[in-house]
Short mmCIF file of C-alpha atoms in Angstrom, two decimals:
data_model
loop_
_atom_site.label_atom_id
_atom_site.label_comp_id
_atom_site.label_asym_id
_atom_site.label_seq_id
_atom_site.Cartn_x
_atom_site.Cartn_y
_atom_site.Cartn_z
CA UNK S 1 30.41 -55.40 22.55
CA UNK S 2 27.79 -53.29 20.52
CA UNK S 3 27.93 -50.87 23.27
CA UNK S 4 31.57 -50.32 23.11
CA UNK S 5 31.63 -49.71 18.77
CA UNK S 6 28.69 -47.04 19.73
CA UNK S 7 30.72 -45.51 22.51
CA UNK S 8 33.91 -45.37 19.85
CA UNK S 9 31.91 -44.20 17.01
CA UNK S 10 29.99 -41.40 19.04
CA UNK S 11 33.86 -40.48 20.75
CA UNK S 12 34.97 -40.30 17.06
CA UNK S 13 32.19 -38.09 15.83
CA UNK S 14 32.06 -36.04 18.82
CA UNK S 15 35.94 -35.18 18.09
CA UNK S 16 35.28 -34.82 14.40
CA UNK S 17 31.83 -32.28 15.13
CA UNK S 18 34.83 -30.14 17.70
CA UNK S 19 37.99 -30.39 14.93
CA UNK S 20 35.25 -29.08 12.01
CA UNK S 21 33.64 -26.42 14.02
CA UNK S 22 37.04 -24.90 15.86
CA UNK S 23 38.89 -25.35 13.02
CA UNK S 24 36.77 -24.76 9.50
CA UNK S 25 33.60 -23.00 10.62
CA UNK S 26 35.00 -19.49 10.43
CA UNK S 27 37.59 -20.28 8.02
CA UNK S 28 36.20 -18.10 4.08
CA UNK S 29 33.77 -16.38 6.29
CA UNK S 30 34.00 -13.02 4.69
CA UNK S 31 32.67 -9.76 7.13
CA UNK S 32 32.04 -6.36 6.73
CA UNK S 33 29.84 -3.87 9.01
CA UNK S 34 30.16 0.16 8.18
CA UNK S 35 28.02 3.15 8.65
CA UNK S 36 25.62 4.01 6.07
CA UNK S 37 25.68 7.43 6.50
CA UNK S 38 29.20 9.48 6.97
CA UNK S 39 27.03 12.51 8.61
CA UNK S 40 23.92 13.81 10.03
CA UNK S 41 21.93 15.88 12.86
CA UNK S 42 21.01 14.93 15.81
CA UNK S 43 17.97 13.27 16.11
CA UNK S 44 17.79 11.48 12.76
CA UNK S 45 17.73 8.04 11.63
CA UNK S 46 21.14 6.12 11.46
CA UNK S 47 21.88 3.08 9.76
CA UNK S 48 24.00 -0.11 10.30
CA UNK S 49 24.90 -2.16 7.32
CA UNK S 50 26.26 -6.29 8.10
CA UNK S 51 27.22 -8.00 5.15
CA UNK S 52 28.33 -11.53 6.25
CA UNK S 53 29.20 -14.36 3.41
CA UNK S 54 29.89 -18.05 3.50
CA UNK S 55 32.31 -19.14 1.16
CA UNK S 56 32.62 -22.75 1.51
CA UNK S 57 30.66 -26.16 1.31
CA UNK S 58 29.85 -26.22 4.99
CA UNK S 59 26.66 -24.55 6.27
CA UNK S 60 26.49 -23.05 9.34
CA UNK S 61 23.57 -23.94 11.59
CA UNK S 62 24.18 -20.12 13.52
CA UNK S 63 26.60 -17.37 13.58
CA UNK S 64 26.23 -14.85 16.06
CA UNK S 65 27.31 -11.46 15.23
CA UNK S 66 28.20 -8.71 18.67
CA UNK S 67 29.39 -5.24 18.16
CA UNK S 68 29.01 -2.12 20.63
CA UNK S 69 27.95 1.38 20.11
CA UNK S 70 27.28 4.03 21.83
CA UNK S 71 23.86 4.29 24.31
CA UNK S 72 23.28 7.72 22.58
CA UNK S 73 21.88 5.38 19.56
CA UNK S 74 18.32 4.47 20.32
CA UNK S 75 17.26 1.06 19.26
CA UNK S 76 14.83 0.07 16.66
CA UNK S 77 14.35 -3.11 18.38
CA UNK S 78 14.51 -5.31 22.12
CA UNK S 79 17.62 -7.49 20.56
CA UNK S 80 20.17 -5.28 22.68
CA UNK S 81 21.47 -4.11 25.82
CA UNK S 82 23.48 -1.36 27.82
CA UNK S 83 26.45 -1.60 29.39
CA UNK S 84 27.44 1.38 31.05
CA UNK S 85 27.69 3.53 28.28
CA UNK S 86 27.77 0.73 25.46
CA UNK S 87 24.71 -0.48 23.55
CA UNK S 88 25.12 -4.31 22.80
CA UNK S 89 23.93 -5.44 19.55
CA UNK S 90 23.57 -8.91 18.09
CA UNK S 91 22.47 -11.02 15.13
CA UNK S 92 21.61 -13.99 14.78
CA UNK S 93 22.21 -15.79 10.87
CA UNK S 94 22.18 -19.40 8.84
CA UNK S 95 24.57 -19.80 6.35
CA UNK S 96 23.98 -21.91 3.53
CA UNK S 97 26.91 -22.79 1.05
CA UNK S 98 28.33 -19.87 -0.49
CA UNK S 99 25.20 -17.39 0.88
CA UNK S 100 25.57 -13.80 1.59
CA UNK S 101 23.69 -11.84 3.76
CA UNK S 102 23.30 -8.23 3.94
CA UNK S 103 21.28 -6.56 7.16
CA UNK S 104 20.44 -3.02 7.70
CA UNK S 105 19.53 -2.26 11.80
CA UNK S 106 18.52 0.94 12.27
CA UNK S 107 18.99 3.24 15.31
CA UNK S 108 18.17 6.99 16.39
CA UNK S 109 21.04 9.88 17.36
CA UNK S 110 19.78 10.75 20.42
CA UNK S 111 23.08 13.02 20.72
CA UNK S 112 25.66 14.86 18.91
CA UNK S 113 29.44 13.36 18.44
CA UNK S 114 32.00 11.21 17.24
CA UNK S 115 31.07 7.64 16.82
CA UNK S 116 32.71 4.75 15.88
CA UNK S 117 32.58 1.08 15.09
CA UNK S 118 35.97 -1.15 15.49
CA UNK S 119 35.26 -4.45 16.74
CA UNK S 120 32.94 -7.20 16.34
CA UNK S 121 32.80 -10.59 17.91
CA UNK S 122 31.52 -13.64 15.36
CA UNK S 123 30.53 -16.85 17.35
CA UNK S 124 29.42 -19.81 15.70
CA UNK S 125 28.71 -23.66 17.14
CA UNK S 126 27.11 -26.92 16.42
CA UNK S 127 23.20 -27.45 16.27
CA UNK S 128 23.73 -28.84 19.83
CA UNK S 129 25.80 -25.99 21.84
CA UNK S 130 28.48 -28.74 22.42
CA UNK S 131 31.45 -27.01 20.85
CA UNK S 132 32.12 -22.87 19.62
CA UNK S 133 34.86 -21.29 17.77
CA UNK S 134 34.93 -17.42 18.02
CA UNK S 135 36.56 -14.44 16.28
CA UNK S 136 37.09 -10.84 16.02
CA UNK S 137 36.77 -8.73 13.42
CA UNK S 138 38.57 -5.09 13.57
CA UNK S 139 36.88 -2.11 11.55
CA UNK S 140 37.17 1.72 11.26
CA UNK S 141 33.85 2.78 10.30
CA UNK S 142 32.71 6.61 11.60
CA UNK S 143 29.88 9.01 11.84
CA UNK S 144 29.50 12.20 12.45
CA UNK S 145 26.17 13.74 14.16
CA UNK S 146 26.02 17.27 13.87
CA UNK S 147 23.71 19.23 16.70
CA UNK S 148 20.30 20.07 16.16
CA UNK S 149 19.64 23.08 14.85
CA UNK S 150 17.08 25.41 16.46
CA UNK S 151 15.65 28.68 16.57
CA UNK S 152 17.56 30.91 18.87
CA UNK S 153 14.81 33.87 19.07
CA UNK S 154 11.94 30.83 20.60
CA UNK S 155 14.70 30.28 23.81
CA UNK S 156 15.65 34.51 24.35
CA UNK S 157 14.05 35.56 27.60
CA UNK S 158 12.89 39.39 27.49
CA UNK S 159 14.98 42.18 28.16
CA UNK S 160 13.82 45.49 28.23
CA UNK S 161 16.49 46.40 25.33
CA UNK S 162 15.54 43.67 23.71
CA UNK S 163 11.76 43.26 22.95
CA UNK S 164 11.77 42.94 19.21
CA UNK S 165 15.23 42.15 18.04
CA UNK S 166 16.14 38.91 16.40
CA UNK S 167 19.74 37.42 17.25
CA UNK S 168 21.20 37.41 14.12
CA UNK S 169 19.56 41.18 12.59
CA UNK S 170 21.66 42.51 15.31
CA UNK S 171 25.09 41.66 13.42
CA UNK S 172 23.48 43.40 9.87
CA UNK S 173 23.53 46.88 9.15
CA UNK S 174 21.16 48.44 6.33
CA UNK S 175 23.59 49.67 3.83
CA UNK S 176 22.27 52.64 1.97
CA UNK S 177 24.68 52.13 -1.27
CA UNK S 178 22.74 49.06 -2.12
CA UNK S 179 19.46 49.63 -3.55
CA UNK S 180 17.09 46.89 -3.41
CA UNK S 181 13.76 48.05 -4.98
CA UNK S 182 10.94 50.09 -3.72
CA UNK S 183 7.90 49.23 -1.16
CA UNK S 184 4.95 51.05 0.53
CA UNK S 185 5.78 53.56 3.33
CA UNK S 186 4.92 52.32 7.12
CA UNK S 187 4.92 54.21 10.07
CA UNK S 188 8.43 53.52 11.61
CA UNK S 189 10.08 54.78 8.14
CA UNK S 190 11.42 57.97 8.01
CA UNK S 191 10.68 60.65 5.45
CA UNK S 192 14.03 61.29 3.61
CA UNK S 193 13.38 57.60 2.67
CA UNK S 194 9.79 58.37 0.57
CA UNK S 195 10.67 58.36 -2.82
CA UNK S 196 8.42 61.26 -4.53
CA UNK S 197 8.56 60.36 -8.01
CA UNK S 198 7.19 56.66 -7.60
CA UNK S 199 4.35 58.22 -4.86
CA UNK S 200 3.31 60.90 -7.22
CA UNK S 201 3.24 58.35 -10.22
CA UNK S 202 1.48 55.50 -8.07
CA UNK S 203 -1.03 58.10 -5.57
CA UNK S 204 0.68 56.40 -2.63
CA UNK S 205 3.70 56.90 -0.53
CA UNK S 206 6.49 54.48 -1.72
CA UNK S 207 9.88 54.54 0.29
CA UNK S 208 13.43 53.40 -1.29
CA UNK S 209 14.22 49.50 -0.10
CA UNK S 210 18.17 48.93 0.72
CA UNK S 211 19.86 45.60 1.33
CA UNK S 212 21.36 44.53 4.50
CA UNK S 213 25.13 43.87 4.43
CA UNK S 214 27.35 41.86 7.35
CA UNK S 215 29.08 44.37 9.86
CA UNK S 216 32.48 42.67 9.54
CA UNK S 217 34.32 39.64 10.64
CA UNK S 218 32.70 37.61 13.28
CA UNK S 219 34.17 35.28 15.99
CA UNK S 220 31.61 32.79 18.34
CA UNK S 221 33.29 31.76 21.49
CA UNK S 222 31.90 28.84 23.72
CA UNK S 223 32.77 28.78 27.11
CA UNK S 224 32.17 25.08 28.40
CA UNK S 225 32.71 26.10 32.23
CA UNK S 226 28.98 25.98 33.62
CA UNK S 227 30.58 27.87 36.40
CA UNK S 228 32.84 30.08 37.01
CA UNK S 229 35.22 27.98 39.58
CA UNK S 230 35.71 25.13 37.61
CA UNK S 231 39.12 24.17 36.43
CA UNK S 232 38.71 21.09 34.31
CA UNK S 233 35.73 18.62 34.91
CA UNK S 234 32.27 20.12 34.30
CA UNK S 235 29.30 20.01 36.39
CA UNK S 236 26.19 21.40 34.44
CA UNK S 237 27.27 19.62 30.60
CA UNK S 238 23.67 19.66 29.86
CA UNK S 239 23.64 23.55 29.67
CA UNK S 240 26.79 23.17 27.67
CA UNK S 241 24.69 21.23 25.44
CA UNK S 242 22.36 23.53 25.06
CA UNK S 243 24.97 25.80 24.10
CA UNK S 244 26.15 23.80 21.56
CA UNK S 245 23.04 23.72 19.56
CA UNK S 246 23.10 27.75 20.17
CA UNK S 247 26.60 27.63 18.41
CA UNK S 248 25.35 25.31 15.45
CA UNK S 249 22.43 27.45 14.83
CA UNK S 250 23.92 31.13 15.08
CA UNK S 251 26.79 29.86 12.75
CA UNK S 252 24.50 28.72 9.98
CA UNK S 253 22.19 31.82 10.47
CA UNK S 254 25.19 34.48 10.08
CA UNK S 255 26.80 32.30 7.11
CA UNK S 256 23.88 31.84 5.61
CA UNK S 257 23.09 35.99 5.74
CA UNK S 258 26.61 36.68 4.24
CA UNK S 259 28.48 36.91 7.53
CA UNK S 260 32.14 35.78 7.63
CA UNK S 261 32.25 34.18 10.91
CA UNK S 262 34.79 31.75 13.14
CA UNK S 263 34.78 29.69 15.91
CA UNK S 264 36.33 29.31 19.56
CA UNK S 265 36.45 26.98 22.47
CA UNK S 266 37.77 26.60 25.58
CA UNK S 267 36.96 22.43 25.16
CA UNK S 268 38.89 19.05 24.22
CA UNK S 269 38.90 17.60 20.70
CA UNK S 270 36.65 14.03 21.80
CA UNK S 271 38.81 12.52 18.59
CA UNK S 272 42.34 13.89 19.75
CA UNK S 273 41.85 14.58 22.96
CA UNK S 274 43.75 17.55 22.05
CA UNK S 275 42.73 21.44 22.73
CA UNK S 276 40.47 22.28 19.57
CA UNK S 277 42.18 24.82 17.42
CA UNK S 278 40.18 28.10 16.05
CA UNK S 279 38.46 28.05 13.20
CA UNK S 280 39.23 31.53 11.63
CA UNK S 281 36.24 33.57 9.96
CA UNK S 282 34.86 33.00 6.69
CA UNK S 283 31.64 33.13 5.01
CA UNK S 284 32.21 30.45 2.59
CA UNK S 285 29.57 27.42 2.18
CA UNK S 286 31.60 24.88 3.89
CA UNK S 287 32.63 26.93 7.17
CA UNK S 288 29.30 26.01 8.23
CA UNK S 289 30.62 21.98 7.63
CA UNK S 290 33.81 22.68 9.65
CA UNK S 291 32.48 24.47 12.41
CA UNK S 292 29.61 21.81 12.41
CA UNK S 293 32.39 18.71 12.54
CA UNK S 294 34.14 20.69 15.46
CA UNK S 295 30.81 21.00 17.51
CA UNK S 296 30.09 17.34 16.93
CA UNK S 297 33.35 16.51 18.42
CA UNK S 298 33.35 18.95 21.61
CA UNK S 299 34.41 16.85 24.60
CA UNK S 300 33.20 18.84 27.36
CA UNK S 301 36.83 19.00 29.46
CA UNK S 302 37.86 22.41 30.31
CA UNK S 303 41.43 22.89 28.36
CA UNK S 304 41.92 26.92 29.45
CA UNK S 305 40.18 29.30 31.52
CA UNK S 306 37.67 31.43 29.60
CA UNK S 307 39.12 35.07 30.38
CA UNK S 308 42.56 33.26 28.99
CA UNK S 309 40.78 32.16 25.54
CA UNK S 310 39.18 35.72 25.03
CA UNK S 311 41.81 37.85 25.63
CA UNK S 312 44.54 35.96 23.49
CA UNK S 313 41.47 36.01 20.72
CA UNK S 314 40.86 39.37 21.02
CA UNK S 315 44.57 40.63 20.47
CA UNK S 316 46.02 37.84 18.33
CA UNK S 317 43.07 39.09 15.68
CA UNK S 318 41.16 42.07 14.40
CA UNK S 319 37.46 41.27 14.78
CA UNK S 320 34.02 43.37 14.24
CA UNK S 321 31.90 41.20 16.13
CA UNK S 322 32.62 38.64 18.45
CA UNK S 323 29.93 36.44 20.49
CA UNK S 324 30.08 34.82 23.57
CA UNK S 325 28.06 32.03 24.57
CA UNK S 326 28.60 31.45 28.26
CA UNK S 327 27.02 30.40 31.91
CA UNK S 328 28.70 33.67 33.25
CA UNK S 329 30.37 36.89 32.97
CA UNK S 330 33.56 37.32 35.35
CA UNK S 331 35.48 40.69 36.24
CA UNK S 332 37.86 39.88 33.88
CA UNK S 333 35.77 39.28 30.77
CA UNK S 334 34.20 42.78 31.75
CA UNK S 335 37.48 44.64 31.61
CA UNK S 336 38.31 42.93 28.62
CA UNK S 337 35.14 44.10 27.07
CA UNK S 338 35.45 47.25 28.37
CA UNK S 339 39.16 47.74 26.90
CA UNK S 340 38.78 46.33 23.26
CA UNK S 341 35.31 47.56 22.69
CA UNK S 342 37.19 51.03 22.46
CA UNK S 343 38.98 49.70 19.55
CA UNK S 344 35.71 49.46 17.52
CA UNK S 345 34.46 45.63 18.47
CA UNK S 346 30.91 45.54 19.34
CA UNK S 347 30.09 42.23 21.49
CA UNK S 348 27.68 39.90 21.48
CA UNK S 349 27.14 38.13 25.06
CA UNK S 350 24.74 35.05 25.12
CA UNK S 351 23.83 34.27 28.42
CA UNK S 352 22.84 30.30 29.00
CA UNK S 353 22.09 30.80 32.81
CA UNK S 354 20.44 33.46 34.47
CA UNK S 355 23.16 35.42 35.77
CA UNK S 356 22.87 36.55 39.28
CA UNK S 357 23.57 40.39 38.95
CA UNK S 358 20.62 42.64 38.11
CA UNK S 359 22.08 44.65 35.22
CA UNK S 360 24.89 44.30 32.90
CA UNK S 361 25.99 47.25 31.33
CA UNK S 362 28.93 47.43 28.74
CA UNK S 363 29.95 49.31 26.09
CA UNK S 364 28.74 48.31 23.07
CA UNK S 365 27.51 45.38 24.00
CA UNK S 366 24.22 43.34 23.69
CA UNK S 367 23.30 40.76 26.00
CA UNK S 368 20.80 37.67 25.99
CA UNK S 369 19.54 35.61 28.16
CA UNK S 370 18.80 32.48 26.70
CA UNK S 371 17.05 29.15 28.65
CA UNK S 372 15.97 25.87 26.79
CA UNK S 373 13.17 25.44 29.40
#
């Protein structure tokens, strides 16, 4: 008979333990998980923020928190796991009575983008693992990593033409109206330079310095085909990468030297799948920001053939400069060249793959061969 009131008592708190835990354990369980930073370069530290409070008299012996992100974050710590091209992340927490806690996991941006947190699984139990009551938790928390920047002179691969130059002197020009001082005459200068007064007065030769001013409006286009024969999917996106950090870094160099400069692409918009509009020139402090959000968002999907986007560039706008960055140079782009270069536009090619032919020559045009090896 003793047996039986145990068994009842046990059923009783056994259905009691599963009505509690389905039915109250996530009930005032307040959640929140967001970004900590809204932007940054690839390569840096990111930062995950879980806030997680209980607001009621019942403690929670465990809560499990899940969310995925991106594999391009590197973990801090063993506590996660890929999944294809996920990273599972979990925590573990005990809630007392009306507790909070906050958590901060950090990760590394291994990769330029888009990223994005939306969902997050809580599960929660008894001590035992007899019963669980689950929930999810929808967010819209973003970030935004930029590329890395480099230096685009340490990757240019000698050309005869070329010993010497820097990338982004090429697009100044030294404008004599703008005098900038005086310094001591070296060998290269020439000799209506020398300023006579200042040498007689000082016993040494002393030329006139001038600033450098921008040549004009400048366009960069990236082509994302790594060949020429592909129509849509890309083969090679690692070279595209590459290219990408080109972009980034050229942009901020020109702005940053007083250019007014836009930006072209022949990709996909990874947030709106959508063909990324231009980004007309400007030399303003935040063109370097929007060109820098576009970048971050490149989905590398062919949208339009390359000879397409530069010659509907070319005439739709009046350009000084315009840059390609590209795997290749086709018949068409030459012509093109060829054509609007008589109009006054000096181009810029930037060459991510060795290209096959053993000289390019074009009408005032410069070209570089650039390799991240």
């Amino acid at each position: 008979m003793g047996s039986f009131w145990l068994l009842i008592i046990f059923l009783v708190l056994f259905s009691l333990n599963i009505y509690i835990i389905k039915c109250h354990s996530l009930s005032n369980i307040n959640y929140d998980i967001y970004f900590e930073e809204k932007t940054l370069y690839e390569g840096e530290k990111i930062h995950i923020i879980e806030k997680i409070y209980n607001g009621k008299l019942l403690p929670l012996p465990w809560v499990k928190s899940e969310f995925e992100i991106s594999s391009n974050f590197l973990m801090d710590d063993g506590k996660n796991y890929v999944i294809r091209d996920k990273l599972r992340y979990t925590s573990i927490f005990f809630l007392l009575p009306f507790q909070q806690i906050i958590r901060k996991h950090s990760f590394i941006a291994t990769k330029r983008g888009f990223y994005k947190l939306d969902k997050v699984f809580l599960v929660t139990g008894d001590l035992f693992g007899l019963t669980t009551s689950d929930k999810v938790f929808y967010f819209n928390s973003s970030v935004v990593v930029y590329p890395q920047i480099i230096n685009i002179n340490n990757y240019v691969k000698p050309r005869s033409s070329l010993i010497g130059e820097t990338i982004v002197k090429r697009f100044l020009v030294e404008d004599n109206f703008h005098f900038a001082g005086i310094r001591e005459y070296q060998t290269y200068d020439s000799f209506n330079r020398i300023n006579w007064n200042y040498s007689a007065k000082s016993g040494t030769l002393l030329v006139n310095k001038y600033e450098y001013t921008s040549s004009g409006d400048a366009i960069i286009i990236l082509n994302v085909q790594s060949n020429e024969f592909e129509r849509k999917d890309v083969l090679d996106k690692s070279v595209i990468e590459f290219g990408i950090k080109v972009c980034a870094s050229l942009a901020k160099d020109l702005i940053q030297s007083g250019i007014s400069v836009g930006f072209a692409t022949n990709a996909k918009n990874e947030e709106t799948q959508e063909a990324i509009d231009y980004i007309f020139p400007s030399r303003e402090s935040l063109q370097i920001i929007k060109i820098f959000e576009i970048l971050a968002r490149i989905k590398i999907e062919i949208t339009e053939y390359i000879e397409t986007l530069f010659y509907n560039i070319l005439k739709t706008q009046s350009y000084k400069e315009v840059v390609l960055i590209t795997c290749f140079i086709n018949k068409e782009i030459e012509e093109y060249i060829r054509i609007f270069s008589q109009k006054g536009i000096r181009f810029t090619i930037l060459l991510l793959k060795y290209y096959d032919k053993k000289e390019i020559e074009l009408p005032y045009t410069n070209i570089y061969y650039l390799s991240e090896k």
